[in-house]
Amino acid sequence: MEREAFAEQLFSSVLGYFGVLSINLGFHLGLYEAMADGEEITSGQPAERAGIAERYGWSLFECLPAGMADRPSAGTGTVMRPDTLRRYATEAGFGGFEILPIEHDSFRLYLLRP
């Protein structure tokens, strides 16, 4: 039981560490300043005001924390490099991986084959 309690404490500490990193990154990107006036805004407006792509805000403030809450977790947000997704797909047993030739401002689309 002590090992489980230690693992739980360690996992909670790691989540806290990533939370602090997210807050620090959001501060340096200007996201908090972009929301400082307290008015009601859409999810894209802080990113627009800070001059960054909206997908980074989604990844930092929604997807990464939600993904970290599930266990086990790789701690990956929305923004993922193709090599990372390829590795995840291979580890999950997929045999084929392809980036689809569909242009989109916010998303890269993939096809995974068995």
Tab-separated table of N, CA and C in Angstrom:
chain	number	residue	atom	x	y	z
A	1	MET	N	0.822	-1.203	0.000
A	1	MET	CA	0.000	0.000	0.000
A	1	MET	C	0.861	1.259	0.000
A	2	GLU	N	1.994	1.231	0.666
A	2	GLU	CA	2.865	2.399	0.695
A	2	GLU	C	3.335	2.758	-0.705
A	3	ARG	N	3.603	1.752	-1.528
A	3	ARG	CA	4.048	2.000	-2.892
A	3	ARG	C	2.961	2.718	-3.683
A	4	GLU	N	1.703	2.304	-3.509
A	4	GLU	CA	0.588	2.951	-4.204
A	4	GLU	C	0.413	4.391	-3.739
A	5	ALA	N	0.548	4.627	-2.446
A	5	ALA	CA	0.425	5.988	-1.911
A	5	ALA	C	1.545	6.875	-2.456
A	6	PHE	N	2.754	6.321	-2.531
A	6	PHE	CA	3.870	7.072	-3.087
A	6	PHE	C	3.625	7.400	-4.556
A	7	ALA	N	3.149	6.392	-5.326
A	7	ALA	CA	2.869	6.606	-6.750
A	7	ALA	C	1.796	7.669	-6.930
A	8	GLU	N	0.781	7.646	-6.101
A	8	GLU	CA	-0.299	8.641	-6.165
A	8	GLU	C	0.243	10.041	-5.871
A	9	GLN	N	1.086	10.153	-4.847
A	9	GLN	CA	1.675	11.452	-4.498
A	9	GLN	C	2.587	11.940	-5.609
A	10	LEU	N	3.370	11.036	-6.171
A	10	LEU	CA	4.266	11.405	-7.260
A	10	LEU	C	3.482	11.885	-8.476
A	11	PHE	N	2.417	11.166	-8.818
A	11	PHE	CA	1.587	11.556	-9.955
A	11	PHE	C	0.957	12.924	-9.719
A	12	SER	N	0.457	13.157	-8.513
A	12	SER	CA	-0.130	14.462	-8.186
A	12	SER	C	0.912	15.578	-8.287
A	13	SER	N	2.129	15.291	-7.861
A	13	SER	CA	3.196	16.284	-7.954
A	13	SER	C	3.532	16.600	-9.402
A	14	VAL	N	3.562	15.575	-10.236
A	14	VAL	CA	3.840	15.787	-11.660
A	14	VAL	C	2.738	16.634	-12.284
A	15	LEU	N	1.471	16.337	-11.952
A	15	LEU	CA	0.371	17.158	-12.469
A	15	LEU	C	0.513	18.607	-12.025
A	16	GLY	N	0.883	18.812	-10.772
A	16	GLY	CA	1.094	20.171	-10.285
A	16	GLY	C	2.217	20.877	-11.012
A	17	TYR	N	3.279	20.149	-11.276
A	17	TYR	CA	4.416	20.707	-12.017
A	17	TYR	C	3.982	21.151	-13.400
A	18	PHE	N	3.228	20.299	-14.113
A	18	PHE	CA	2.765	20.673	-15.441
A	18	PHE	C	1.769	21.826	-15.373
A	19	GLY	N	0.990	21.884	-14.299
A	19	GLY	CA	0.089	23.019	-14.122
A	19	GLY	C	0.851	24.324	-14.001
A	20	VAL	N	1.931	24.310	-13.209
A	20	VAL	CA	2.764	25.508	-13.058
A	20	VAL	C	3.410	25.872	-14.387
A	21	LEU	N	3.902	24.869	-15.119
A	21	LEU	CA	4.487	25.148	-16.429
A	21	LEU	C	3.463	25.763	-17.376
A	22	SER	N	2.236	25.241	-17.350
A	22	SER	CA	1.182	25.780	-18.212
A	22	SER	C	0.868	27.226	-17.864
A	23	ILE	N	0.786	27.506	-16.578
A	23	ILE	CA	0.519	28.881	-16.139
A	23	ILE	C	1.659	29.794	-16.584
A	24	ASN	N	2.894	29.347	-16.395
A	24	ASN	CA	4.057	30.140	-16.797
A	24	ASN	C	4.047	30.387	-18.307
A	25	LEU	N	3.775	29.355	-19.079
A	25	LEU	CA	3.738	29.501	-20.526
A	25	LEU	C	2.617	30.447	-20.950
A	26	GLY	N	1.435	30.278	-20.341
A	26	GLY	CA	0.321	31.173	-20.647
A	26	GLY	C	0.646	32.623	-20.328
A	27	PHE	N	1.377	32.831	-19.234
A	27	PHE	CA	1.801	34.187	-18.871
A	27	PHE	C	2.742	34.749	-19.927
A	28	HIS	N	3.759	33.969	-20.312
A	28	HIS	CA	4.751	34.455	-21.277
A	28	HIS	C	4.169	34.637	-22.673
A	29	LEU	N	3.161	33.860	-23.017
A	29	LEU	CA	2.515	34.031	-24.320
A	29	LEU	C	1.557	35.214	-24.341
A	30	GLY	N	1.240	35.748	-23.171
A	30	GLY	CA	0.348	36.895	-23.099
A	30	GLY	C	-1.115	36.525	-23.006
A	31	LEU	N	-1.418	35.251	-22.725
A	31	LEU	CA	-2.819	34.829	-22.678
A	31	LEU	C	-3.561	35.407	-21.477
A	32	TYR	N	-2.899	35.495	-20.340
A	32	TYR	CA	-3.576	36.047	-19.157
A	32	TYR	C	-3.818	37.545	-19.311
A	33	GLU	N	-2.856	38.226	-19.862
A	33	GLU	CA	-3.033	39.660	-20.118
A	33	GLU	C	-4.185	39.875	-21.098
A	34	ALA	N	-4.318	38.975	-22.077
A	34	ALA	CA	-5.383	39.098	-23.071
A	34	ALA	C	-6.763	38.883	-22.459
A	35	MET	N	-6.813	38.246	-21.283
A	35	MET	CA	-8.099	37.985	-20.620
A	35	MET	C	-8.311	38.881	-19.401
A	36	ALA	N	-7.392	39.791	-19.140
A	36	ALA	CA	-7.378	40.554	-17.894
A	36	ALA	C	-8.541	41.511	-17.715
A	37	ASP	N	-9.178	41.935	-18.793
A	37	ASP	CA	-10.248	42.921	-18.638
A	37	ASP	C	-11.523	42.321	-18.051
A	38	GLY	N	-11.597	40.994	-17.963
A	38	GLY	CA	-12.720	40.336	-17.317
A	38	GLY	C	-13.975	40.210	-18.158
A	39	GLU	N	-13.950	40.713	-19.387
A	39	GLU	CA	-15.149	40.587	-20.210
A	39	GLU	C	-15.298	39.157	-20.718
A	40	GLU	N	-16.528	38.784	-21.025
A	40	GLU	CA	-16.805	37.452	-21.545
A	40	GLU	C	-16.282	37.366	-22.982
A	41	ILE	N	-15.504	36.329	-23.259
A	41	ILE	CA	-14.887	36.191	-24.572
A	41	ILE	C	-14.982	34.754	-25.064
A	42	THR	N	-14.764	34.556	-26.346
A	42	THR	CA	-14.753	33.205	-26.920
A	42	THR	C	-13.379	32.578	-26.691
A	43	SER	N	-13.258	31.283	-26.965
A	43	SER	CA	-11.990	30.596	-26.739
A	43	SER	C	-10.883	31.115	-27.647
A	44	GLY	N	-11.230	31.632	-28.805
A	44	GLY	CA	-10.210	32.105	-29.734
A	44	GLY	C	-9.724	33.512	-29.472
A	45	GLN	N	-10.496	34.306	-28.750
A	45	GLN	CA	-10.121	35.706	-28.559
A	45	GLN	C	-8.836	35.921	-27.751
A	46	PRO	N	-8.578	35.174	-26.668
A	46	PRO	CA	-7.297	35.389	-25.987
A	46	PRO	C	-6.103	35.105	-26.894
A	47	ALA	N	-6.194	34.043	-27.676
A	47	ALA	CA	-5.105	33.715	-28.603
A	47	ALA	C	-4.940	34.809	-29.647
A	48	GLU	N	-6.054	35.282	-30.168
A	48	GLU	CA	-6.003	36.351	-31.175
A	48	GLU	C	-5.363	37.606	-30.582
A	49	ARG	N	-5.786	37.971	-29.380
A	49	ARG	CA	-5.232	39.156	-28.726
A	49	ARG	C	-3.747	38.997	-28.406
A	50	ALA	N	-3.335	37.759	-28.103
A	50	ALA	CA	-1.932	37.499	-27.772
A	50	ALA	C	-1.077	37.261	-29.011
A	51	GLY	N	-1.732	37.136	-30.168
A	51	GLY	CA	-0.991	36.947	-31.408
A	51	GLY	C	-0.478	35.535	-31.625
A	52	ILE	N	-1.188	34.543	-31.071
A	52	ILE	CA	-0.798	33.149	-31.286
A	52	ILE	C	-1.973	32.397	-31.914
A	53	ALA	N	-1.702	31.214	-32.432
A	53	ALA	CA	-2.758	30.393	-33.013
A	53	ALA	C	-3.668	29.860	-31.911
A	54	GLU	N	-4.958	29.846	-32.164
A	54	GLU	CA	-5.938	29.410	-31.174
A	54	GLU	C	-5.676	27.995	-30.687
A	55	ARG	N	-5.170	27.128	-31.569
A	55	ARG	CA	-4.962	25.722	-31.187
A	55	ARG	C	-3.992	25.579	-30.023
A	56	TYR	N	-3.059	26.521	-29.852
A	56	TYR	CA	-2.129	26.417	-28.735
A	56	TYR	C	-2.837	26.692	-27.410
A	57	GLY	N	-3.778	27.601	-27.424
A	57	GLY	CA	-4.578	27.846	-26.221
A	57	GLY	C	-5.426	26.643	-25.860
A	58	TRP	N	-6.060	26.034	-26.875
A	58	TRP	CA	-6.850	24.817	-26.611
A	58	TRP	C	-5.972	23.746	-25.981
A	59	SER	N	-4.827	23.537	-26.598
A	59	SER	CA	-3.932	22.479	-26.137
A	59	SER	C	-3.475	22.730	-24.703
A	60	LEU	N	-3.087	23.960	-24.423
A	60	LEU	CA	-2.519	24.305	-23.127
A	60	LEU	C	-3.539	24.296	-22.002
A	61	PHE	N	-4.724	24.860	-22.253
A	61	PHE	CA	-5.685	25.052	-21.167
A	61	PHE	C	-6.809	24.027	-21.119
A	62	GLU	N	-7.005	23.243	-22.147
A	62	GLU	CA	-8.092	22.264	-22.138
A	62	GLU	C	-7.574	20.841	-22.335
A	63	CYS	N	-6.938	20.593	-23.461
A	63	CYS	CA	-6.587	19.222	-23.823
A	63	CYS	C	-5.494	18.622	-22.944
A	64	LEU	N	-4.450	19.374	-22.670
A	64	LEU	CA	-3.372	18.844	-21.838
A	64	LEU	C	-3.869	18.524	-20.422
A	65	PRO	N	-4.552	19.444	-19.729
A	65	PRO	CA	-5.043	19.088	-18.388
A	65	PRO	C	-6.040	17.927	-18.410
A	66	ALA	N	-6.932	17.892	-19.406
A	66	ALA	CA	-7.896	16.785	-19.483
A	66	ALA	C	-7.179	15.469	-19.733
A	67	GLY	N	-6.183	15.492	-20.601
A	67	GLY	CA	-5.422	14.284	-20.875
A	67	GLY	C	-4.600	13.826	-19.688
A	68	MET	N	-4.114	14.761	-18.883
A	68	MET	CA	-3.325	14.407	-17.704
A	68	MET	C	-4.190	13.819	-16.589
A	69	ALA	N	-5.484	14.100	-16.614
A	69	ALA	CA	-6.364	13.607	-15.553
A	69	ALA	C	-6.613	12.110	-15.663
A	70	ASP	N	-6.530	11.555	-16.871
A	70	ASP	CA	-6.712	10.117	-17.062
A	70	ASP	C	-5.391	9.405	-16.822
A	71	ARG	N	-5.507	8.168	-16.306
A	71	ARG	CA	-4.301	7.394	-16.051
A	71	ARG	C	-4.404	6.049	-16.736
A	72	PRO	N	-3.356	5.551	-17.300
A	72	PRO	CA	-2.080	6.233	-17.489
A	72	PRO	C	-2.205	7.296	-18.563
A	73	SER	N	-1.323	8.261	-18.551
A	73	SER	CA	-1.390	9.364	-19.498
A	73	SER	C	-0.008	9.687	-20.039
A	74	ALA	N	0.042	9.986	-21.320
A	74	ALA	CA	1.301	10.426	-21.924
A	74	ALA	C	1.480	11.927	-21.749
A	75	GLY	N	0.446	12.622	-21.297
A	75	GLY	CA	0.545	14.063	-21.089
A	75	GLY	C	0.649	14.847	-22.379
A	76	THR	N	-0.096	14.427	-23.379
A	76	THR	CA	-0.061	15.089	-24.676
A	76	THR	C	-1.297	15.966	-24.814
A	77	GLY	N	-1.100	17.183	-25.248
A	77	GLY	CA	-2.225	18.071	-25.525
A	77	GLY	C	-2.717	17.871	-26.943
A	78	THR	N	-3.328	18.880	-27.506
A	78	THR	CA	-3.846	18.813	-28.864
A	78	THR	C	-2.743	18.895	-29.892
A	79	VAL	N	-1.775	19.751	-29.636
A	79	VAL	CA	-0.725	20.016	-30.609
A	79	VAL	C	0.312	18.898	-30.512
A	80	MET	N	0.361	18.075	-31.550
A	80	MET	CA	1.213	16.899	-31.540
A	80	MET	C	1.971	16.810	-32.867
A	81	ARG	N	3.244	16.585	-32.798
A	81	ARG	CA	4.038	16.420	-34.010
A	81	ARG	C	3.733	15.059	-34.641
A	82	PRO	N	3.851	14.966	-35.964
A	82	PRO	CA	3.560	13.696	-36.643
A	82	PRO	C	4.353	12.507	-36.091
A	83	ASP	N	5.615	12.712	-35.733
A	83	ASP	CA	6.411	11.603	-35.198
A	83	ASP	C	5.851	11.084	-33.881
A	84	THR	N	5.302	11.984	-33.065
A	84	THR	CA	4.701	11.566	-31.798
A	84	THR	C	3.463	10.722	-32.060
A	85	LEU	N	2.583	11.181	-32.944
A	85	LEU	CA	1.383	10.415	-33.250
A	85	LEU	C	1.747	9.084	-33.908
A	86	ARG	N	2.743	9.080	-34.777
A	86	ARG	CA	3.200	7.833	-35.418
A	86	ARG	C	3.646	6.828	-34.348
A	87	ARG	N	4.398	7.306	-33.365
A	87	ARG	CA	4.854	6.424	-32.278
A	87	ARG	C	3.673	5.898	-31.475
A	88	TYR	N	2.722	6.772	-31.138
A	88	TYR	CA	1.537	6.328	-30.397
A	88	TYR	C	0.760	5.284	-31.202
A	89	ALA	N	0.602	5.532	-32.491
A	89	ALA	CA	-0.143	4.603	-33.349
A	89	ALA	C	0.552	3.250	-33.417
A	90	THR	N	1.863	3.265	-33.561
A	90	THR	CA	2.627	2.012	-33.609
A	90	THR	C	2.493	1.257	-32.294
A	91	GLU	N	2.621	1.965	-31.176
A	91	GLU	CA	2.489	1.337	-29.857
A	91	GLU	C	1.090	0.762	-29.645
A	92	ALA	N	0.079	1.375	-30.276
A	92	ALA	CA	-1.299	0.905	-30.146
A	92	ALA	C	-1.617	-0.226	-31.128
A	93	GLY	N	-0.663	-0.575	-31.996
A	93	GLY	CA	-0.861	-1.701	-32.895
A	93	GLY	C	-1.296	-1.343	-34.308
A	94	PHE	N	-1.325	-0.071	-34.644
A	94	PHE	CA	-1.673	0.311	-36.011
A	94	PHE	C	-0.475	0.066	-36.918
A	95	GLY	N	-0.748	-0.404	-38.140
A	95	GLY	CA	0.318	-0.716	-39.069
A	95	GLY	C	0.600	0.381	-40.070
A	96	GLY	N	-0.371	1.232	-40.328
A	96	GLY	CA	-0.201	2.291	-41.310
A	96	GLY	C	-0.505	3.647	-40.720
A	97	PHE	N	0.221	4.638	-41.196
A	97	PHE	CA	0.092	6.007	-40.704
A	97	PHE	C	0.276	6.932	-41.897
A	98	GLU	N	-0.653	7.845	-42.067
A	98	GLU	CA	-0.572	8.731	-43.227
A	98	GLU	C	-1.139	10.099	-42.859
A	99	ILE	N	-0.459	11.160	-43.275
A	99	ILE	CA	-0.988	12.517	-43.124
A	99	ILE	C	-1.870	12.763	-44.340
A	100	LEU	N	-3.127	13.091	-44.100
A	100	LEU	CA	-4.059	13.302	-45.205
A	100	LEU	C	-3.832	14.669	-45.853
A	101	PRO	N	-3.958	14.738	-47.166
A	101	PRO	CA	-3.724	16.005	-47.880
A	101	PRO	C	-4.944	16.923	-47.836
A	102	ILE	N	-5.379	17.254	-46.622
A	102	ILE	CA	-6.533	18.128	-46.424
A	102	ILE	C	-6.029	19.390	-45.742
A	103	GLU	N	-6.159	20.508	-46.394
A	103	GLU	CA	-5.687	21.777	-45.841
A	103	GLU	C	-6.677	22.294	-44.805
A	104	HIS	N	-6.161	22.705	-43.658
A	104	HIS	CA	-6.991	23.279	-42.602
A	104	HIS	C	-6.116	24.211	-41.778
A	105	ASP	N	-6.667	25.340	-41.340
A	105	ASP	CA	-5.894	26.323	-40.575
A	105	ASP	C	-5.505	25.837	-39.180
A	106	SER	N	-6.330	24.962	-38.593
A	106	SER	CA	-6.090	24.563	-37.208
A	106	SER	C	-5.703	23.107	-37.019
A	107	PHE	N	-6.032	22.242	-37.958
A	107	PHE	CA	-5.854	20.813	-37.731
A	107	PHE	C	-5.048	20.152	-38.836
A	108	ARG	N	-4.306	19.126	-38.456
A	108	ARG	CA	-3.664	18.222	-39.407
A	108	ARG	C	-4.413	16.905	-39.242
A	109	LEU	N	-4.861	16.334	-40.338
A	109	LEU	CA	-5.660	15.127	-40.274
A	109	LEU	C	-4.829	13.910	-40.679
A	110	TYR	N	-5.052	12.808	-39.977
A	110	TYR	CA	-4.290	11.583	-40.178
A	110	TYR	C	-5.218	10.424	-40.507
A	111	LEU	N	-4.667	9.431	-41.159
A	111	LEU	CA	-5.364	8.167	-41.389
A	111	LEU	C	-4.512	7.072	-40.776
A	112	LEU	N	-5.100	6.323	-39.849
A	112	LEU	CA	-4.413	5.190	-39.213
A	112	LEU	C	-5.036	3.921	-39.771
A	113	ARG	N	-4.189	2.984	-40.165
A	113	ARG	CA	-4.655	1.712	-40.714
A	113	ARG	C	-4.250	0.567	-39.791
A	114	PRO	N	-5.114	-0.458	-39.744
A	114	PRO	CA	-4.786	-1.624	-38.901
A	114	PRO	C	-3.501	-2.320	-39.335
